[in-house]
XYZ file of C-alpha atoms in Angstrom:
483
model
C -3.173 -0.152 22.227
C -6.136 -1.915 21.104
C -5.408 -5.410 19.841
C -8.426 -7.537 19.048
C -11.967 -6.813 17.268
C -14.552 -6.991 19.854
C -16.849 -10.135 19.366
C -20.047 -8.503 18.845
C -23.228 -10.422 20.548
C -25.983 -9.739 17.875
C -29.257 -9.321 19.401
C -32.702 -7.512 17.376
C -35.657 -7.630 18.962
C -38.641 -5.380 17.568
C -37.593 -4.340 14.427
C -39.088 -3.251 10.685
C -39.697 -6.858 10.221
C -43.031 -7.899 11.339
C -43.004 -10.451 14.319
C -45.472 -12.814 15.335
C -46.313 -14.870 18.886
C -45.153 -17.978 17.230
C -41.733 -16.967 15.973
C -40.546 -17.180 20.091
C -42.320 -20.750 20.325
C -39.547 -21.573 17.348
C -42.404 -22.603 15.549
C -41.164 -23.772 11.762
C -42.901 -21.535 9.286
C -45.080 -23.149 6.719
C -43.031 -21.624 4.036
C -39.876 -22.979 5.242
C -39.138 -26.587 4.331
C -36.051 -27.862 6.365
C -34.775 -28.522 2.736
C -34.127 -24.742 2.423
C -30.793 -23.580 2.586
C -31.838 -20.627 4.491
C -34.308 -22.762 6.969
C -31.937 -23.118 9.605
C -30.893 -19.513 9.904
C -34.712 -18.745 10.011
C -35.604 -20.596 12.390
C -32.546 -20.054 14.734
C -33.169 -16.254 14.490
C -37.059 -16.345 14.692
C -36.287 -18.057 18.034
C -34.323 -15.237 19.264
C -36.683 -12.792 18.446
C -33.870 -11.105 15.823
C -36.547 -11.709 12.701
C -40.613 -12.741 12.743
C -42.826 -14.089 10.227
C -46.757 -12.588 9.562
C -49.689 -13.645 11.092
C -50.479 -16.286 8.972
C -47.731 -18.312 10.316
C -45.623 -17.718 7.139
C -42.351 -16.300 6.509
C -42.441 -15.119 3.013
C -38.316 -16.072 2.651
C -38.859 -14.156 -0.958
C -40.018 -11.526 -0.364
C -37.140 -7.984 -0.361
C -36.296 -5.695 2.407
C -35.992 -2.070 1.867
C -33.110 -0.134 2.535
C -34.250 1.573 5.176
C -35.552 -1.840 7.225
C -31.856 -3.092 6.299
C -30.364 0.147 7.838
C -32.752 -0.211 10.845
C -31.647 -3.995 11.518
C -28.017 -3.804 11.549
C -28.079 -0.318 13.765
C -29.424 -2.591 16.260
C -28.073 -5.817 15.729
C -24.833 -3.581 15.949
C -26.435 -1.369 18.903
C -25.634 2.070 18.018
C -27.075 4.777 19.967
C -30.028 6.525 18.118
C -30.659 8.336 20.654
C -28.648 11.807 19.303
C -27.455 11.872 15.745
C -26.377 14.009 13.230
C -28.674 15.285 10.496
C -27.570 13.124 8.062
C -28.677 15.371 4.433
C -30.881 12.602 2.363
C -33.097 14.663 0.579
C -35.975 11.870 1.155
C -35.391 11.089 4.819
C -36.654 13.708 6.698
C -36.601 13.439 11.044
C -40.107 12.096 10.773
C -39.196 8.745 8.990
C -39.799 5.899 11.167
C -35.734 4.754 10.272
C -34.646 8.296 10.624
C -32.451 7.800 13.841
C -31.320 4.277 12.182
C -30.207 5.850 9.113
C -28.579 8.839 10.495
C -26.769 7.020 13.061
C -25.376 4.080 10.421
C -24.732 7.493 8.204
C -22.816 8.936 10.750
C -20.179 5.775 10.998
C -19.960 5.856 7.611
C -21.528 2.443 7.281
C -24.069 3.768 4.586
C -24.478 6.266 2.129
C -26.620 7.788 -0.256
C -26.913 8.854 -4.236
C -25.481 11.022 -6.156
C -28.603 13.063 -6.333
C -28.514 13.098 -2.469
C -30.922 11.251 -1.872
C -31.032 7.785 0.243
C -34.329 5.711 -0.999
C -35.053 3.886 2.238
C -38.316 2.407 0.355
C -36.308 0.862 -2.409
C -35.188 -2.658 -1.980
C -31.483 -3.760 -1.201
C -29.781 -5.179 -3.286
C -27.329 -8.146 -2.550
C -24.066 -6.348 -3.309
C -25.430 -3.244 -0.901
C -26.052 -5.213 1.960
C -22.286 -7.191 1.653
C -21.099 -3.472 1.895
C -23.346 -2.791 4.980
C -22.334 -6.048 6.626
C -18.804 -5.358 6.352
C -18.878 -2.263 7.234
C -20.809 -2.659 10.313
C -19.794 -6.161 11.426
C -16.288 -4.304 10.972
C -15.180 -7.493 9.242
C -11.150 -8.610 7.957
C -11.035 -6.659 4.996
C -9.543 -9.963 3.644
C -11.152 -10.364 -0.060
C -10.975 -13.724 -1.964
C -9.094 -13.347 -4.906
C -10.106 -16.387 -6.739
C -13.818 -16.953 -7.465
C -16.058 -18.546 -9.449
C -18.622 -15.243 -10.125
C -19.035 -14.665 -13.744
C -21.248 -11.489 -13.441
C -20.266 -8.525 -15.924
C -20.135 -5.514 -13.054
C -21.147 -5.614 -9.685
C -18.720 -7.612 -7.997
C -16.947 -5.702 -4.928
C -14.384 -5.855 -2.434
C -17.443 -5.931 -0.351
C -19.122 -9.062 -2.009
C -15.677 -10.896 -2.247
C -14.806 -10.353 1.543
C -18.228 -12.258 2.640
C -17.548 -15.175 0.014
C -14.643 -15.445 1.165
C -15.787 -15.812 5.086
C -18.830 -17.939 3.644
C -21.018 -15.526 4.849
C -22.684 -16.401 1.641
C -22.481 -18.246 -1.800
C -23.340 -17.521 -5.128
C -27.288 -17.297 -6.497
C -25.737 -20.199 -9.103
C -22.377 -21.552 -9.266
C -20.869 -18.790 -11.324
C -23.489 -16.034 -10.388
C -23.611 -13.686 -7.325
C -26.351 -11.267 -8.807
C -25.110 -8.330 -6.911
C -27.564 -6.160 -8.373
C -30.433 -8.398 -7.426
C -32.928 -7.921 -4.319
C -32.288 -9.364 -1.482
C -34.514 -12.024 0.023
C -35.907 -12.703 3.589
C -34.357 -16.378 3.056
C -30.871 -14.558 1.750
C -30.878 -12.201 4.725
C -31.264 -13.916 7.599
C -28.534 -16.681 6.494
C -26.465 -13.586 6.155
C -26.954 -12.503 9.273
C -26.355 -15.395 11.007
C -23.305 -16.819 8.990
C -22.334 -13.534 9.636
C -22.116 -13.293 13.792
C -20.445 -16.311 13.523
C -17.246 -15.200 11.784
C -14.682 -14.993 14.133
C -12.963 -12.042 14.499
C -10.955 -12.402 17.748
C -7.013 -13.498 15.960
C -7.553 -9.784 13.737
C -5.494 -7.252 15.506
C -6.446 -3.455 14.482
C -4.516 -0.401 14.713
C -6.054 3.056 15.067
C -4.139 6.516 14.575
C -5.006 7.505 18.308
C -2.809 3.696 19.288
C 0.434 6.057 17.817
C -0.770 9.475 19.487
C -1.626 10.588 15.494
C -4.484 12.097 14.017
C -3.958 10.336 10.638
C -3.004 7.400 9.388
C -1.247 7.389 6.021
C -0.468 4.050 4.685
C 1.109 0.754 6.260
C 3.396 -1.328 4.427
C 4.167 -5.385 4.937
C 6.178 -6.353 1.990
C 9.243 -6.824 3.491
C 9.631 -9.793 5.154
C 8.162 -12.913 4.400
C 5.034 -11.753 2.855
C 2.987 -14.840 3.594
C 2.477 -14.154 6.965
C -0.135 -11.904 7.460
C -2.237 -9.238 5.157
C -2.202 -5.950 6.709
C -5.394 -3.907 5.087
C -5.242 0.142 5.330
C -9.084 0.910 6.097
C -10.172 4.604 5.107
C -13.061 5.875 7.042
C -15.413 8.087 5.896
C -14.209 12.043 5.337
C -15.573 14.128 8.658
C -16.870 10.652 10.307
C -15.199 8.449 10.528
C -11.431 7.382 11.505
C -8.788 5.494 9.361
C -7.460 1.691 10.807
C -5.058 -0.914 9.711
C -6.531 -4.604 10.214
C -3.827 -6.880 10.931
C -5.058 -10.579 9.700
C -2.905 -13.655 10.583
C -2.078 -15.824 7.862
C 0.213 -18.641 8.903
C 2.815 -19.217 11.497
C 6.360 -17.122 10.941
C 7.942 -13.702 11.136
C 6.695 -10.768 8.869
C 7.198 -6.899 9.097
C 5.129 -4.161 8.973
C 5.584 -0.298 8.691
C 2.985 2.024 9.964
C 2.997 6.133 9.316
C 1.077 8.875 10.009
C 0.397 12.238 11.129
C -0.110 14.428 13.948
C -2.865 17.409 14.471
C -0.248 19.959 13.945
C -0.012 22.290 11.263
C 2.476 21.125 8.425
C 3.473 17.875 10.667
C 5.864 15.974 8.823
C 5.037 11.755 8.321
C 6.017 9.916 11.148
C 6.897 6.252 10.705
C 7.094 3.153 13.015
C 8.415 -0.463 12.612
C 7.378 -3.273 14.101
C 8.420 -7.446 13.970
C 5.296 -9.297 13.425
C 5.334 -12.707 15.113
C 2.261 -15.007 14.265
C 2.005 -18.346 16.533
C -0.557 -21.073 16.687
C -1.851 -21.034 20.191
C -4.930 -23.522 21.065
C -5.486 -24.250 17.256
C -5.858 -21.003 16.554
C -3.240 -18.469 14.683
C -2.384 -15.238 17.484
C -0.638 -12.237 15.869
C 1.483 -10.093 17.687
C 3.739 -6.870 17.254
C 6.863 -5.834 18.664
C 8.784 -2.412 17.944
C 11.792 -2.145 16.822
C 14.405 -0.027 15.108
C 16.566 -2.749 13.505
C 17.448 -2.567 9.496
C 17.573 -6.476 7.640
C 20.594 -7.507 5.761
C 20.826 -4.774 2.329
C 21.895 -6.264 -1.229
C 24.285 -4.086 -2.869
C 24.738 -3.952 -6.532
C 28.141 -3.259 -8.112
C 27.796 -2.876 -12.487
C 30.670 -6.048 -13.726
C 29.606 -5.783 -17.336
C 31.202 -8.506 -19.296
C 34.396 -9.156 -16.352
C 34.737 -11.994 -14.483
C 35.126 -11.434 -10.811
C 37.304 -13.382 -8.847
C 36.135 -11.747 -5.507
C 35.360 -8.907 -3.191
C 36.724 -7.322 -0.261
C 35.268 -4.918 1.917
C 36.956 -2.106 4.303
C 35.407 0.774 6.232
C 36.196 4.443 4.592
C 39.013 4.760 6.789
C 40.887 1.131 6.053
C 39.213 -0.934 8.470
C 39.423 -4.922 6.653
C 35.955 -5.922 7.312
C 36.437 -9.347 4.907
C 38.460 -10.357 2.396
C 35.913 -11.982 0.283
C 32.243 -11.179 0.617
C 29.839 -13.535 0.194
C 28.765 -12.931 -3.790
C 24.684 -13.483 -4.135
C 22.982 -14.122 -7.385
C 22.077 -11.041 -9.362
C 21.169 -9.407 -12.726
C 22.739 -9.430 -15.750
C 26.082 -7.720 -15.793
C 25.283 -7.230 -11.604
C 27.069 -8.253 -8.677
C 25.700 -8.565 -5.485
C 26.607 -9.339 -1.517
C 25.034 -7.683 1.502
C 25.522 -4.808 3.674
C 24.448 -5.054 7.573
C 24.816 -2.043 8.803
C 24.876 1.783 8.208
C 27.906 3.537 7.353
C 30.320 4.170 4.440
C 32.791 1.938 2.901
C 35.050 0.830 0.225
C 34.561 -2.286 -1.875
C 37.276 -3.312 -3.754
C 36.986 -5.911 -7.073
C 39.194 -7.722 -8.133
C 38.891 -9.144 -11.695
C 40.497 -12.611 -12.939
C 41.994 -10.314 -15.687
C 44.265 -8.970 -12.784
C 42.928 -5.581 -12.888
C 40.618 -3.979 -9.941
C 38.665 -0.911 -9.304
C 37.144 0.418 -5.907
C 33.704 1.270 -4.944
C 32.767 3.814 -2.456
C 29.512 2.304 -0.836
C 26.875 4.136 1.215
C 24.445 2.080 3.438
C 21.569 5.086 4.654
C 19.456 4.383 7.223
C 16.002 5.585 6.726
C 12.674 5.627 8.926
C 10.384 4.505 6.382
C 12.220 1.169 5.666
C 13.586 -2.134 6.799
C 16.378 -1.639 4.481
C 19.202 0.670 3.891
C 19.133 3.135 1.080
C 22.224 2.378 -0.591
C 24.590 4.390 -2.868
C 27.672 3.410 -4.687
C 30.222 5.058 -6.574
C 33.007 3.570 -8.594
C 36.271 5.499 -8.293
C 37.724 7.127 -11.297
C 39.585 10.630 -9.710
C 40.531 11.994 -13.691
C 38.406 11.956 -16.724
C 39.246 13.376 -20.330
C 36.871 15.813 -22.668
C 37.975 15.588 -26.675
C 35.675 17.717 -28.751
C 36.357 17.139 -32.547
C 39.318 18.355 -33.806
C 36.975 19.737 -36.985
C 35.103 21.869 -34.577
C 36.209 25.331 -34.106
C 35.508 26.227 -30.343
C 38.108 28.987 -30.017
C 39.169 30.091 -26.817
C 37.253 28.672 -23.547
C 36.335 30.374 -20.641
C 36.113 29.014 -16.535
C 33.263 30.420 -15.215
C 32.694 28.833 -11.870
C 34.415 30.572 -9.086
C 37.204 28.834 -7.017
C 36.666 26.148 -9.327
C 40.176 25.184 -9.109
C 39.279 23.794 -5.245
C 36.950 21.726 -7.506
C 39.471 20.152 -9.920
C 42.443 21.193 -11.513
C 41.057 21.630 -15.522
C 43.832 21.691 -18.557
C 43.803 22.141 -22.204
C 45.992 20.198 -24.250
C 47.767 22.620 -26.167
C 46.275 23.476 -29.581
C 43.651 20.412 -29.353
C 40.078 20.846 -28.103
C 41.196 17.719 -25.707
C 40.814 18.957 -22.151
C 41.808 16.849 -18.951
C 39.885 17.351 -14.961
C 41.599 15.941 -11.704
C 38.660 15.673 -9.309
C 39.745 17.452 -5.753
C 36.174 17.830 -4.003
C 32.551 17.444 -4.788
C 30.750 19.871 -6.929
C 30.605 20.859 -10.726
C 32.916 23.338 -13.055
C 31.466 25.010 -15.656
C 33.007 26.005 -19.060
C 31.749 28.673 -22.285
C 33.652 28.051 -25.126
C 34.509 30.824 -27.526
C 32.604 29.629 -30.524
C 29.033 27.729 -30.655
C 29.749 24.660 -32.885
C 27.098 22.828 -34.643
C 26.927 18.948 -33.880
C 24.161 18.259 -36.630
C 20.935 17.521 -36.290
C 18.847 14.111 -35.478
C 15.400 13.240 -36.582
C 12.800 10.786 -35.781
C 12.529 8.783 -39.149
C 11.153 10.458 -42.026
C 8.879 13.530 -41.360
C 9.421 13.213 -38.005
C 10.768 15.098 -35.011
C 14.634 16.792 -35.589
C 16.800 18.196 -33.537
C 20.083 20.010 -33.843
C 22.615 19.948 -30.942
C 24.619 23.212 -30.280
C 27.307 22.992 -28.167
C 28.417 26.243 -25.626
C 30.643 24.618 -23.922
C 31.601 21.731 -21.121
C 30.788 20.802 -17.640
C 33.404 18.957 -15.364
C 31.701 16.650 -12.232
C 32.925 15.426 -9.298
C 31.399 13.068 -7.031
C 32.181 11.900 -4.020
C 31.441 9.320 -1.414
C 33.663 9.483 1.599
C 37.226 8.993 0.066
C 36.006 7.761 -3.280
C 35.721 10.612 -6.286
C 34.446 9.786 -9.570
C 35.324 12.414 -12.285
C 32.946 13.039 -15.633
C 33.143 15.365 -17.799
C 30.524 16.086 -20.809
C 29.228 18.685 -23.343
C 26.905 21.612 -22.533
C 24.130 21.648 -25.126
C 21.520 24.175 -26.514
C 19.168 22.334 -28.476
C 17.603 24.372 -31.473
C 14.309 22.427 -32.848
């Protein structure tokens, strides 16, 4: 599995930019004060031959580069092989462009794209919030934006933009300005450049689909365990070009989680998921992130419903009478909530005892599922009878039991001469009941003028659920609402 990001070495020798004899003498360009904010990264990178000034011995820091001399740069300062590429449909960059191969090839990973009218504009300049995408993109940089920042601009400001201010790749054009939409300079783009082979990439772990035999990667999901950790970024390549990855970027020392699913080639292939411990250490001063695999489950809060009772504790039993404690540890909850933890998968029976005196039981289901740290979990208080009393003013004449074997269901009775009727849950399903005569339960509106309904009631439905040993019993009124 592939761990690290490569460091890339960024090299450009002949490119759109013009060079000149000088620029390898590191000569300081006339234009270029060392007062410049930009002078150092000139001069650095004119003495590696990766930009030139003109003849005159200038640099002309202000003036733009197109998009197609951008596009040209970075393919090579990225070396990506030009050599056979794939047409890549701009309506105005045809194979004899002198950036054709450049363009296609940084098409082709997805690293650029065009308009909406198809059409790519290589002789327009970039602007600044462009070539943040392009860096990014290309540099393959921690998808780690800055959520705080000073820009006050009214549109413009990207994920792109606020990933490279937040690696100092580069500032503001004032204090509380980035300008995405403005040109970018000589000056602007070679301090980008530079600031931006610097940025170390070496402690970002990435994950591709091929790492888990998939085709696809769907989604990845940290939020489990200690949060703080590490930011785990789901990067979506480009449709037909290029491949989805998951940067993993360490944030401080501890022990986080992280869930990774995707899909195989096959036809109809259900979501595969897979669970890994994420252990981030300090090593030589600098933060080293690290998975390990596993199929464990973390502690699972339960909730129990105590409305207004005070509980004076809880014990806990496996479905078939196992004591597992006499009093479970209670955690802080909701409202009307109780809480404790369940540590393992399986069915069992919480009992609650109330300072009133009174208790009640609680079937409880811990689920273990693939796409989670924790359980799924499912409770169900007991109540094994439950009692149906349609008004007495109602005439619903005789009633009729229409499920079949219903009586394996529950046992149903009618009080005689009452509309009261009485269910003893046996096993899980429904039982379903027409009474003679459709009774009218009056109608309900929404305020004045607005929407009314009246309730008609056919007849009554009897439900039992169960969870292991536990049954809960319910029984309420079949309606036919008539607007």
């Amino acid at each position: 599995m592939k761990k690290l990001f490569a460091v890339v070495t960024v090299f450009l020798l002949a490119c759109s930019l013009p060079l000149s004899a000088a620029a390898a003498d590191k000569q300081r360009f006339s234009d270029v004060p060392s007062s410049k904010h930009f002078a150092e990264a000139v001069n650095e990178l004119a003495a590696r031959n990766i930009i030139g000034g003109y003849p005159d011995g200038t640099f002309k820091p202000g003036n733009s580069i197109t998009r197609g001399q951008a596009a040209a740069i970075i393919a090579k300062m990225i070396k990506l092989d030009t050599t056979s590429v794939k047409i890549p449909g701009f309506t105005d960059v045809s194979s004899s462009h002198g950036f054709y191969k450049a363009i296609a090839a940084m098409a082709e990973k997805g690293i650029i794209g065009g308009y909406p009218d198809g059409s790519y504009k290589p002789n327009e300049p970039i602007n600044r919030k462009n070539m943040a995408s392009i860096l990014v993109k290309a540099f393959d940089l921690p998808r780690d934006a800055a959520t705080n920042h000073p820009f006050k601009d009214p549109s413009g400001i990207t994920n792109d933009v606020l990933i490279i201010y937040k690696l100092g790749i580069t500032t503001g054009t004032t204090p509380t300005t980035f300008s995405p939409n403005a040109f970018i300079t000589r000056g602007q783009a070679a301090k980008m450049l530079k600031a931006t082979e610097e940025v170390d990439t070496k402690h970002v772990v990435t994950l591709d689909a091929e790492d888990f035999g998939w085709n696809k990667l769907e989604a990845s999901h940290a939020d489990t365990l200690n949060t703080d950790v590490f930011t785990a970024v789901l990067v979506k390549g480009k449709e037909g070009y290029t491949k989805d990855k998951i940067q993993l970027i360490p944030l401080k020392e501890g022990k986080g989680s992280l869930i990774v699913s995707g899909v195989t080639s096959k036809e109809f292939a259900p979501i595969e998921y897979i669970k890994y411990y994420v252990h981030v250490e300090e090593v030589n001063g600098e933060l080293k992130l690290t998975l390990k695999e596993t199929d464990e489950f973390l502690p699972t809060v339960v909730k129990i419903w105590s409305f207004e009772k005070e509980i004076q504790n809880i014990s806990l039993s496996t479905m078939d009478g196992k004591k597992l404690s006499d009093s479970v540890e209670l955690l802080p909850c909701g409202i009307y909530e109780t809480c404790f933890e369940i540590d393992k998968a399986g069915q069992y029976i919480a009992t609650i005892r109330y300072k009133e005196g009174d208790e009640v039981r609680y079937g409880v289901e811990a689920k273990a599922m693939n796409d989670s740290f924790y359980y799924t979990i499912r409770t169900l208080p007991e109540k094994t009878s439950a009692v149906y009393d349609e008004n007495e003013k109602f005439d619903i004449g005789q009633h009729k039991i229409i499920t079949k074997n219903h009586e394996q269901i529950a046992t149903v009775t009618r009080d005689p001469g009452t509309n009261t009727f009485r269910a003893t849950g046996k096993k899980e399903g429904y039982v379903e009941m027409e009474f003679e005569h459709i009774t009218n339960q009056g109608t309900i509106c929404d305020g004045i003028g607005g929407y009314c309904q009246t309730d008609h009631v056919t007849g009554l439905t009897v439900s039992v659920e169960q969870l292991g040993s536990i049954m809960y019993v319910s029984m309420f009124s079949k309606v036919l609402p008539d607007h």
